Tab-separated table of C-alpha atoms and ligand atoms in Angstrom:
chain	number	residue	atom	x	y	z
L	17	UNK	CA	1.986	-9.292	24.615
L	18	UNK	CA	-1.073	-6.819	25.132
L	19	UNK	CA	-3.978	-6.374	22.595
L	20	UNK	CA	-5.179	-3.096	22.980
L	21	UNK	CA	-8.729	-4.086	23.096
L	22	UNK	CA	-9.529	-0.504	23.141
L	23	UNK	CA	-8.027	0.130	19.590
L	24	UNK	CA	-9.307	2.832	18.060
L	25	UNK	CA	-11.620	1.622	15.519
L	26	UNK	CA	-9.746	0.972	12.359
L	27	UNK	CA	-10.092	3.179	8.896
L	28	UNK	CA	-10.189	1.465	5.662
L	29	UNK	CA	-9.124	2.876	2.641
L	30	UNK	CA	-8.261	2.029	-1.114
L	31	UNK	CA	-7.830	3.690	-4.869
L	32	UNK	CA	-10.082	3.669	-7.441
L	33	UNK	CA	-8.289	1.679	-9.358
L	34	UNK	CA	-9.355	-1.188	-7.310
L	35	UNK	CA	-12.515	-1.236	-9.489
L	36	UNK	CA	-11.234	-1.794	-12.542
L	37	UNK	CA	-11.924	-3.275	-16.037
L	38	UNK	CA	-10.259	-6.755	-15.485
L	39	UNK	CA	-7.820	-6.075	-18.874
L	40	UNK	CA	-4.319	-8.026	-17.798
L	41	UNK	CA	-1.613	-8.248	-20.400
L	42	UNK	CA	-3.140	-11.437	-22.337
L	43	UNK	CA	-6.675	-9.683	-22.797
L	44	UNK	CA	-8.299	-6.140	-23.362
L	45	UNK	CA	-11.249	-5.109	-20.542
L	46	UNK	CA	-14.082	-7.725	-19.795
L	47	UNK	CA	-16.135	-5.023	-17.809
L	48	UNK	CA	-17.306	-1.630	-18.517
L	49	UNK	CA	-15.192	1.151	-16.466
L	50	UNK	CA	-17.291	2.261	-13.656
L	51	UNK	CA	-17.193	6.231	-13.689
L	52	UNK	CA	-15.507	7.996	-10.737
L	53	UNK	CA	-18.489	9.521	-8.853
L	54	UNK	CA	-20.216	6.182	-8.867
L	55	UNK	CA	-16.646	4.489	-7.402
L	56	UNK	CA	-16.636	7.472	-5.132
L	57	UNK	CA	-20.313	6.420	-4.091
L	58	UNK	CA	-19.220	2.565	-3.066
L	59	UNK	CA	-16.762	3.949	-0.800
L	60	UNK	CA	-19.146	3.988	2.275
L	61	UNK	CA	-21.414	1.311	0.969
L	62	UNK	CA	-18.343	-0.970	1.181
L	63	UNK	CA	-17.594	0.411	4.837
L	64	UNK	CA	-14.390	2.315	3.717
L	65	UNK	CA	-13.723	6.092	4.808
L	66	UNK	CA	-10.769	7.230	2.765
L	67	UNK	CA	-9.640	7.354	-1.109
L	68	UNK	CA	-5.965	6.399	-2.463
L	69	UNK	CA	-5.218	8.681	-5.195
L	70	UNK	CA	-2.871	9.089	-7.996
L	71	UNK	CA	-2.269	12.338	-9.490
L	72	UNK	CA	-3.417	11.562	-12.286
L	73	UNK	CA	-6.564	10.091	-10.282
L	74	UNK	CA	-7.479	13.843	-9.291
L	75	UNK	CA	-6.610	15.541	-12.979
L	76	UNK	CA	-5.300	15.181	-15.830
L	77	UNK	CA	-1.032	15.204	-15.459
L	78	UNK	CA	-0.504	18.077	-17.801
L	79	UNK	CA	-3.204	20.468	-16.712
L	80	UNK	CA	-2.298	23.892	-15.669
L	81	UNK	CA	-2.261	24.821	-11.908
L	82	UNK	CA	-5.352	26.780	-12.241
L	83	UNK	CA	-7.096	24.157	-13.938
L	84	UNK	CA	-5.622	21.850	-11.443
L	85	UNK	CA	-6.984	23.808	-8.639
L	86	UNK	CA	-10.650	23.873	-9.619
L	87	UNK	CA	-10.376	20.606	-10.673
L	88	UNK	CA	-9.040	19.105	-6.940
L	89	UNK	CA	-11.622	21.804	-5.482
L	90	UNK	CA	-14.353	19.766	-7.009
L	91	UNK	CA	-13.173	16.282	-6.065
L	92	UNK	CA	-12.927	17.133	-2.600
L	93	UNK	CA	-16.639	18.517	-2.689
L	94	UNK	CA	-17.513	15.279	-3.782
L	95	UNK	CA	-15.162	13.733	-1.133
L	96	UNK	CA	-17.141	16.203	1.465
L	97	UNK	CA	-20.623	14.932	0.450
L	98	UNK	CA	-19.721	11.334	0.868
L	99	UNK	CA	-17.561	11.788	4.833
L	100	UNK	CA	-14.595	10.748	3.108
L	101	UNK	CA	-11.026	11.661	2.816
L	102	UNK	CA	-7.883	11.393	0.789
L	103	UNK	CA	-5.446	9.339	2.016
L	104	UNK	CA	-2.127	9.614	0.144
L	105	UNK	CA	-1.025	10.746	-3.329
L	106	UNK	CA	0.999	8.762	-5.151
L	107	UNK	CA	2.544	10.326	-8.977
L	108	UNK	CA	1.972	7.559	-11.548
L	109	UNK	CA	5.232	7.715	-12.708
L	110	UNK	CA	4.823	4.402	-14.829
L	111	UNK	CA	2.707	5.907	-17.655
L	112	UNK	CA	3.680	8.439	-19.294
L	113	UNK	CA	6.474	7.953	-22.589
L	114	UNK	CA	9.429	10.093	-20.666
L	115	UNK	CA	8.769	7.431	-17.507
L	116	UNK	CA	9.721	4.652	-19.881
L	117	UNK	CA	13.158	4.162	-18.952
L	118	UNK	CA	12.236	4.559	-15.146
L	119	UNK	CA	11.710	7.865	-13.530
L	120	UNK	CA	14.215	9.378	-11.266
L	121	UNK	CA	16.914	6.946	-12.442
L	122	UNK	CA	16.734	6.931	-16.275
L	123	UNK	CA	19.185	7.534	-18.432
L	124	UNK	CA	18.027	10.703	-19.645
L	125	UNK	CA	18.419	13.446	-18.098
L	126	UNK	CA	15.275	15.401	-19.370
L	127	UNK	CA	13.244	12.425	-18.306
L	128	UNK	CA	14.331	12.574	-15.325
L	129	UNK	CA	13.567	16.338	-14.840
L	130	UNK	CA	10.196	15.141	-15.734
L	131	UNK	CA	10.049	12.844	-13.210
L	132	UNK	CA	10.915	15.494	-10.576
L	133	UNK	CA	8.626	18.530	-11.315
L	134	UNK	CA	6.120	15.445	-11.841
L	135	UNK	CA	6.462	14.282	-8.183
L	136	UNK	CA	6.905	18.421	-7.021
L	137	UNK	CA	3.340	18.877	-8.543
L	138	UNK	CA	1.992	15.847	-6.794
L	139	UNK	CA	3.079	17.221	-3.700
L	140	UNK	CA	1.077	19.914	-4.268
L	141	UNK	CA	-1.716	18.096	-5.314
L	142	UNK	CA	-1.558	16.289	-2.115
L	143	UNK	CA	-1.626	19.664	-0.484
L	144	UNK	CA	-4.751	20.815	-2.393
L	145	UNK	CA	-6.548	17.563	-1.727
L	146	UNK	CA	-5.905	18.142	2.299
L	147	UNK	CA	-3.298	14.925	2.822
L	148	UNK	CA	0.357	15.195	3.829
L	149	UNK	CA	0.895	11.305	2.432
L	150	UNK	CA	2.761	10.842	0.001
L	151	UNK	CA	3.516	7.336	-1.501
L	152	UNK	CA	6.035	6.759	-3.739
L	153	UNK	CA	6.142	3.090	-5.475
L	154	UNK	CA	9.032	3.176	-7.148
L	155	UNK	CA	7.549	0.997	-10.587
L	156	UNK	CA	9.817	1.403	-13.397
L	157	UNK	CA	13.166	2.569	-11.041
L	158	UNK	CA	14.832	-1.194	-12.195
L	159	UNK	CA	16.323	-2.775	-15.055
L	160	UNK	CA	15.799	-5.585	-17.833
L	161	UNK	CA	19.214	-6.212	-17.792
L	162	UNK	CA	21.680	-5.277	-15.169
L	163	UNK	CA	24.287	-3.589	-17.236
L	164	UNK	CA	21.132	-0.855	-18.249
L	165	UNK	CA	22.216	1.338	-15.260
L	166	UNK	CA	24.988	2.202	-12.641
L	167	UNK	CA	23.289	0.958	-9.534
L	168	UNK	CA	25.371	2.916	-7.612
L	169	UNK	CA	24.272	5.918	-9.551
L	170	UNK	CA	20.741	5.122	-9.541
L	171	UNK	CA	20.244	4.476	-5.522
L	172	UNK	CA	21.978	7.997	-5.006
L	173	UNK	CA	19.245	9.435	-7.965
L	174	UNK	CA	16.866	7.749	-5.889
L	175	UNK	CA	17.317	9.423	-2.081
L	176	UNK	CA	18.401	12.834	-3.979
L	177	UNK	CA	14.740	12.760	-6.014
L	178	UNK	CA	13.151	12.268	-1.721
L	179	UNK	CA	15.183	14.726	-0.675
L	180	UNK	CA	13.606	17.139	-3.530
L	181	UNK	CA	10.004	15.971	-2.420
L	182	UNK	CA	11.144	16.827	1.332
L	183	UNK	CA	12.080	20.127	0.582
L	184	UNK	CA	9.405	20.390	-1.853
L	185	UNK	CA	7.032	21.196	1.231
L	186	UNK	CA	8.109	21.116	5.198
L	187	UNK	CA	5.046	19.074	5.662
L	188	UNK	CA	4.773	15.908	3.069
L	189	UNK	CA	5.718	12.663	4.490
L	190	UNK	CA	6.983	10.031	2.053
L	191	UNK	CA	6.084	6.050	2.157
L	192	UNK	CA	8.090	4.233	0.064
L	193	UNK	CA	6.590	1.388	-1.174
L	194	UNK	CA	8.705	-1.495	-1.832
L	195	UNK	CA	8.714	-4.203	-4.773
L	196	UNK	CA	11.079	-6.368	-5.884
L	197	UNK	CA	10.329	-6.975	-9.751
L	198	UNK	CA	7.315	-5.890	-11.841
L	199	UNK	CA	7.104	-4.319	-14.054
L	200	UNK	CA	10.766	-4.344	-14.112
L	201	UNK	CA	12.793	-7.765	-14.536
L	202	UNK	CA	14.865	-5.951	-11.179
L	203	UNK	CA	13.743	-3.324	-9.200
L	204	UNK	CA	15.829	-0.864	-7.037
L	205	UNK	CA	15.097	-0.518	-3.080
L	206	UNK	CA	13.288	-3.993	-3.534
L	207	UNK	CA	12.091	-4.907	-0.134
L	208	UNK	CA	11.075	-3.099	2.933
L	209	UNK	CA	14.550	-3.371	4.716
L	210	UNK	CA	16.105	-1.260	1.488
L	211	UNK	CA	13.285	1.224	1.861
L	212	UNK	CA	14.409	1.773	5.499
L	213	UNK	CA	17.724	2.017	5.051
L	214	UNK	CA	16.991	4.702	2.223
L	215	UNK	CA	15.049	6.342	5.025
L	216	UNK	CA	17.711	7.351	7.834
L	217	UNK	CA	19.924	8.931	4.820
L	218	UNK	CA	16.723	11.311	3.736
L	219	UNK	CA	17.246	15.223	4.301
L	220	UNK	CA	14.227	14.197	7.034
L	221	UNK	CA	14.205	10.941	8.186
L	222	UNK	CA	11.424	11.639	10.419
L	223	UNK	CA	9.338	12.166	7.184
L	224	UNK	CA	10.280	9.277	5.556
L	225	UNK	CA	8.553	6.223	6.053
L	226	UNK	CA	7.044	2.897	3.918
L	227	UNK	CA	3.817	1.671	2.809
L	228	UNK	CA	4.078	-2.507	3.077
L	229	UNK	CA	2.158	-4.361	0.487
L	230	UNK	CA	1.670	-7.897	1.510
L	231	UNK	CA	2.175	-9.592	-2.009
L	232	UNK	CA	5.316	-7.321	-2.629
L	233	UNK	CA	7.053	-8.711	0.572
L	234	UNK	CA	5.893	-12.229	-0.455
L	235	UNK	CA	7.209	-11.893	-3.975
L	236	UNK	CA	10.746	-10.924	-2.275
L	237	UNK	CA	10.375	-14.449	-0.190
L	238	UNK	CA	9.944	-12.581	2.661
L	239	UNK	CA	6.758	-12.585	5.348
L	240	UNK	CA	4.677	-9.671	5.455
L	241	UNK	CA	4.245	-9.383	8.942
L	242	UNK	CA	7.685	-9.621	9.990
L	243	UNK	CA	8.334	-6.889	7.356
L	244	UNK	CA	5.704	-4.787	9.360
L	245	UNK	CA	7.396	-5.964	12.768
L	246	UNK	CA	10.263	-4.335	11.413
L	247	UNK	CA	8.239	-1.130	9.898
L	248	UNK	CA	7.300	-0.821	13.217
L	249	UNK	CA	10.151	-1.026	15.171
L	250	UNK	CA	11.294	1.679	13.185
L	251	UNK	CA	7.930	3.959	13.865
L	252	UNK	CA	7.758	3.782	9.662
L	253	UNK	CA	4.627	2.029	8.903
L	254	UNK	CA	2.287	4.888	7.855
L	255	UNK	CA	0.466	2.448	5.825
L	256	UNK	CA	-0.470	-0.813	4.144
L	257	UNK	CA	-1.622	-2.694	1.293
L	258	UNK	CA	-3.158	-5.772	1.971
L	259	UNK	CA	-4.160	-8.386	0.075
L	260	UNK	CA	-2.600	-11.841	-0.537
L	261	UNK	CA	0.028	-14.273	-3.294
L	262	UNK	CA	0.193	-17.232	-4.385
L	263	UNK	CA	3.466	-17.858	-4.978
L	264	UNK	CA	6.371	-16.089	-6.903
L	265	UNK	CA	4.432	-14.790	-10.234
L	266	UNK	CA	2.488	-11.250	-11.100
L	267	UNK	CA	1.509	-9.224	-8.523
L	268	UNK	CA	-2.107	-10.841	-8.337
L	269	UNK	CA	-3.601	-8.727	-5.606
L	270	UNK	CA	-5.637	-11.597	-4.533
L	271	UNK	CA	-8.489	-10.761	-1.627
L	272	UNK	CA	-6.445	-10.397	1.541
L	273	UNK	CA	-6.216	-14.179	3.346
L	274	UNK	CA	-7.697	-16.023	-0.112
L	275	UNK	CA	-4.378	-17.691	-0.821
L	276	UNK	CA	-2.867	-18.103	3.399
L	277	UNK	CA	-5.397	-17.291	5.616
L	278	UNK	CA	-2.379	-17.927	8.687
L	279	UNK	CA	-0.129	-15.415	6.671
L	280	UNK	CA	-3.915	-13.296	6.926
L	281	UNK	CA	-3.852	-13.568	10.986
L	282	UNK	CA	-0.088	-13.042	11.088
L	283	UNK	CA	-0.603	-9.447	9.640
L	284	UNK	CA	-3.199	-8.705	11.761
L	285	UNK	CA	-1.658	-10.474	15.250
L	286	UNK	CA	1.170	-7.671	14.400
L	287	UNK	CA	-1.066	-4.683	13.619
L	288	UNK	CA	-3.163	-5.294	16.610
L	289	UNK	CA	-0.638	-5.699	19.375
L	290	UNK	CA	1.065	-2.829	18.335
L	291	UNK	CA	-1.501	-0.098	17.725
L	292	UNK	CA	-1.392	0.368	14.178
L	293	UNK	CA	-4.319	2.802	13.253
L	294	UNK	CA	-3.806	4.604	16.892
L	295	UNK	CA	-2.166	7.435	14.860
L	296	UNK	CA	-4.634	7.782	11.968
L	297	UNK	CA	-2.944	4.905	10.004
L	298	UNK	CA	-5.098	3.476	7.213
L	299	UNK	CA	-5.568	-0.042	7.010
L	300	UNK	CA	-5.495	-0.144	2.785
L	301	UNK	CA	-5.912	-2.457	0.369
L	302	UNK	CA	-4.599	-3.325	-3.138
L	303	UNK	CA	-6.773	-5.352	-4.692
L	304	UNK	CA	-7.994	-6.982	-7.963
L	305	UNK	CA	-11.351	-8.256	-8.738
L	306	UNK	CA	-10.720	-11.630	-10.804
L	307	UNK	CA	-10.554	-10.971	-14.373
L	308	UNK	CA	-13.578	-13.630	-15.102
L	309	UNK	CA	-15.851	-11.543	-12.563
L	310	UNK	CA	-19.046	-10.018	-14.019
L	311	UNK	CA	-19.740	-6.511	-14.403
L	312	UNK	CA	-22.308	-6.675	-10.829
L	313	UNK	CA	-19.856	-8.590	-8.879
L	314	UNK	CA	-16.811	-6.192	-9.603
L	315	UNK	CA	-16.656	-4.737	-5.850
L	316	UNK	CA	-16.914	-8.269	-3.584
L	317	UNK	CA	-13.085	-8.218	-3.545
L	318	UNK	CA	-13.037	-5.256	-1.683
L	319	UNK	CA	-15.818	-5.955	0.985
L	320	UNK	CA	-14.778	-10.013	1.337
L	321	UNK	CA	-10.972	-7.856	1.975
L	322	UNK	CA	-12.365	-5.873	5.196
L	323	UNK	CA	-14.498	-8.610	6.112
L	324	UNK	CA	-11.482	-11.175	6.397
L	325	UNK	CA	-9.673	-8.324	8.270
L	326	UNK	CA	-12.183	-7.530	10.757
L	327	UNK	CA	-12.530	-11.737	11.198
L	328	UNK	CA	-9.058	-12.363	11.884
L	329	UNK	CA	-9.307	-8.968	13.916
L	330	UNK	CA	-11.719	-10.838	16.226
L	331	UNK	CA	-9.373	-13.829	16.240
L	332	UNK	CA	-6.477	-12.445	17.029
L	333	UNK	CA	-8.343	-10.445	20.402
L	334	UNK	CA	-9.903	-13.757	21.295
L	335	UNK	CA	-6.528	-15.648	22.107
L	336	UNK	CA	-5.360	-16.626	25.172
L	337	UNK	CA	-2.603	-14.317	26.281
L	338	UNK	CA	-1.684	-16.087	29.127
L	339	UNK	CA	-1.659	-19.103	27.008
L	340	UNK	CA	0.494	-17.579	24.146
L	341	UNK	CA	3.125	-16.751	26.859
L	342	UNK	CA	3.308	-20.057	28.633
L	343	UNK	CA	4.200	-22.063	25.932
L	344	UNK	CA	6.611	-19.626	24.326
L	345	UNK	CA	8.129	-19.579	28.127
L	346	UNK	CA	8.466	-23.630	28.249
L	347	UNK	CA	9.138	-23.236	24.153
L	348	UNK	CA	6.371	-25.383	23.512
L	349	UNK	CA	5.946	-24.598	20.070
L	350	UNK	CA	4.157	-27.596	18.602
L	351	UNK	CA	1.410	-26.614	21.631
L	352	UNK	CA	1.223	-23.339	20.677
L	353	UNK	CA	0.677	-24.295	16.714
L	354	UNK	CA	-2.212	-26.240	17.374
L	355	UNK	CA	-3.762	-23.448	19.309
L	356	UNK	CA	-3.165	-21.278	16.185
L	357	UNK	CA	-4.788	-23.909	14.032
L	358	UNK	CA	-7.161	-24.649	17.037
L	359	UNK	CA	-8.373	-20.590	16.740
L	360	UNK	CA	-8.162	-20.446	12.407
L	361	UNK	CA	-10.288	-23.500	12.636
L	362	UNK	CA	-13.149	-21.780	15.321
L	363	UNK	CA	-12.781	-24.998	18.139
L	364	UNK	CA	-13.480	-23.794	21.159
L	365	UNK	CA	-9.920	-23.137	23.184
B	18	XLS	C1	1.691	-0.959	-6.438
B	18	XLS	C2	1.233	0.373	-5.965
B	18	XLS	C3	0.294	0.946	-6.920
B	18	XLS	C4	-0.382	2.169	-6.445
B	18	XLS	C5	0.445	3.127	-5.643
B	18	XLS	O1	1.309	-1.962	-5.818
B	18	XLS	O2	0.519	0.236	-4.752
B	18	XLS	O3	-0.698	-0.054	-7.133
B	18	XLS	O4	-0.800	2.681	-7.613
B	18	XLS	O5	1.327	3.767	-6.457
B	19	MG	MG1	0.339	-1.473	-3.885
């Protein structure tokens, strides 16, 4: 196992919506909505260098393409002034009324036309804002009740509306983004091994990838970083979302390591050893401030996020290698848990 010490620094990213109002389904917004050039502005303060976007993020979904134009033209000024760039787009198809039923696999067939010139026009959006990410979480593509949809029919709805984005443009790369529930009571392609599998069946396979959020793969019982090992294997991680779970609830998008600060390192031990970033890779994050935090504290969950990475960055380069090895040759596990605890806890190994 070799740390490439010489990693090329990593790039942080996240999307505005990070900074948001605190309003959750049991309450309206407790803060004020911080306008976008001032978000834009915390970007480098925070020690992040690119933006997450949604379409809708850039302009307005139902402007024309000329509008659209000057209106990307102006963001990416701004994006310019401040040495930043645009990571991904991602269409918000969760919104809008003709999304309500899911997007590529509803039942109606005009909302699901919707859905695709939707997700056409966000590759182009991507194109105008200078990124060939594309993310697509897949939000409302589930079911209250089973019997709502042919599963059968909806999975094949599902690669066919990638295989439109693929051919959309030769150059757009698609992460899938996996979750099993929320807002849906099921979601299709619900964990990272689905997303995969989805992949190799693509038009382009070699343009179809995943984004892994760590509280998605926690609220499928699964472990984040052995979902990335697997990304990985595969040459599909393109990107993340960290941040951290407590259990099987919401999606609480806690600061990354608040809840399992081991689960934290885990992540990291597998990013690190295996050059994650070394090909541009962001290291985003998906985050919520807490809904009882004040109006001036409203961007600590994103700077405590990068500072816990960059921690358990410097843990996971200060282990003994040699060390590691020797008890997973004699399979000396309990030894090599202590030494895990020993470096979490800062003794001196
Ligand atoms: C869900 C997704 C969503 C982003 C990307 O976790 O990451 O938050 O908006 O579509
Ligand atoms: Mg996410």
């Amino acid at each position: 196992m070799t740390h490439s010490k010489s990693h090329t620094p990593y790039r942080f990213s996240f999307g505005p919506w990070n900074i948001s109002t605190g309003a959750d389904p049991f309450g309206p917004a407790v803060r004020k909505e911080v306008e976008f050039g001032r978000k834009i502005k915390a970007y480098k303060e925070l020690g992040f260098d690119a933006v997450q976007f949604h379409d809708d993020d850039l302009v307005p979904a139902d402007w024309d393409w000329a509008a659209t134009q000057k209106g990307i033209a102006e963001i990416k000024k701004v994006l310019e002034g401040e040495g930043l760039f645009a990571e991904f787009v991602a269409p918000r198809l969760w919104e809008d009324s003709r999304t309500i039923d899911g997007a590529f696999t509803s039942n109606s067939a005009s909302d699901r036309k919707y859905a695709l010139d939707r997700a056409k026009r966000a590759v182009d959006i991507a194109r105008e804002v200078g990124t060939k990410n594309y993310v697509l979480w897949l939000a409302r593509e589930g079911t209250y009740i089973r019997e709502a949809k042919d599963a059968v029919t909806a999975i094949g709805r599902l690669r066919d509306a990638w295989n439109v984005i693929l051919e959309h443009d030769p150059e757009i790369r698609i992460m899938g983004e996996a979750k099993p529930n929320e807002p849906m009571d099921q979601a299709y392609l619900p964990t990272v091994g689905h997303m995969i599998g989805l992949c190799y069946t693509t038009v382009d396979p070699s343009r179809s990838g995943v984004l892994i959020e760590s509280a998605h793969s926690i609220l499928a019982g699964l472990d984040p970083s052995d979902d990335m090992a697997y990304a990985l294997w595969h040459k599909k991680l393109w990107s993340v979302h960290l941040n951290d779970q407590n259990g099987l609830k919401y999606d609480q998008d806690k600061v990354f390591g608040s809840a399992d600060l081991r689960r934290a390192f885990d992540q990291v031990l597998v990013l690190e050893t295996h050059g994650f970033g070394k090909d541009g890779e962001c290291v985003g994050l998906d985050i919520k401030a807490m809904r009882t935090t004040k109006q001036e504290d409203a961007m600590f969950h994103l700077s405590h996020s990068r500072t816990v990475f960059l921690r358990m960055v410097d843990l996971v380069r200060s282990l003994d290698l040699k060390k590691v090895e020797a008890f997973r040759a004699h399979r000396q596990y309990e030894q090599l848990d202590m030494y895990i605890l020993d470096v979490l806890t800062g003794q001196k190994h």
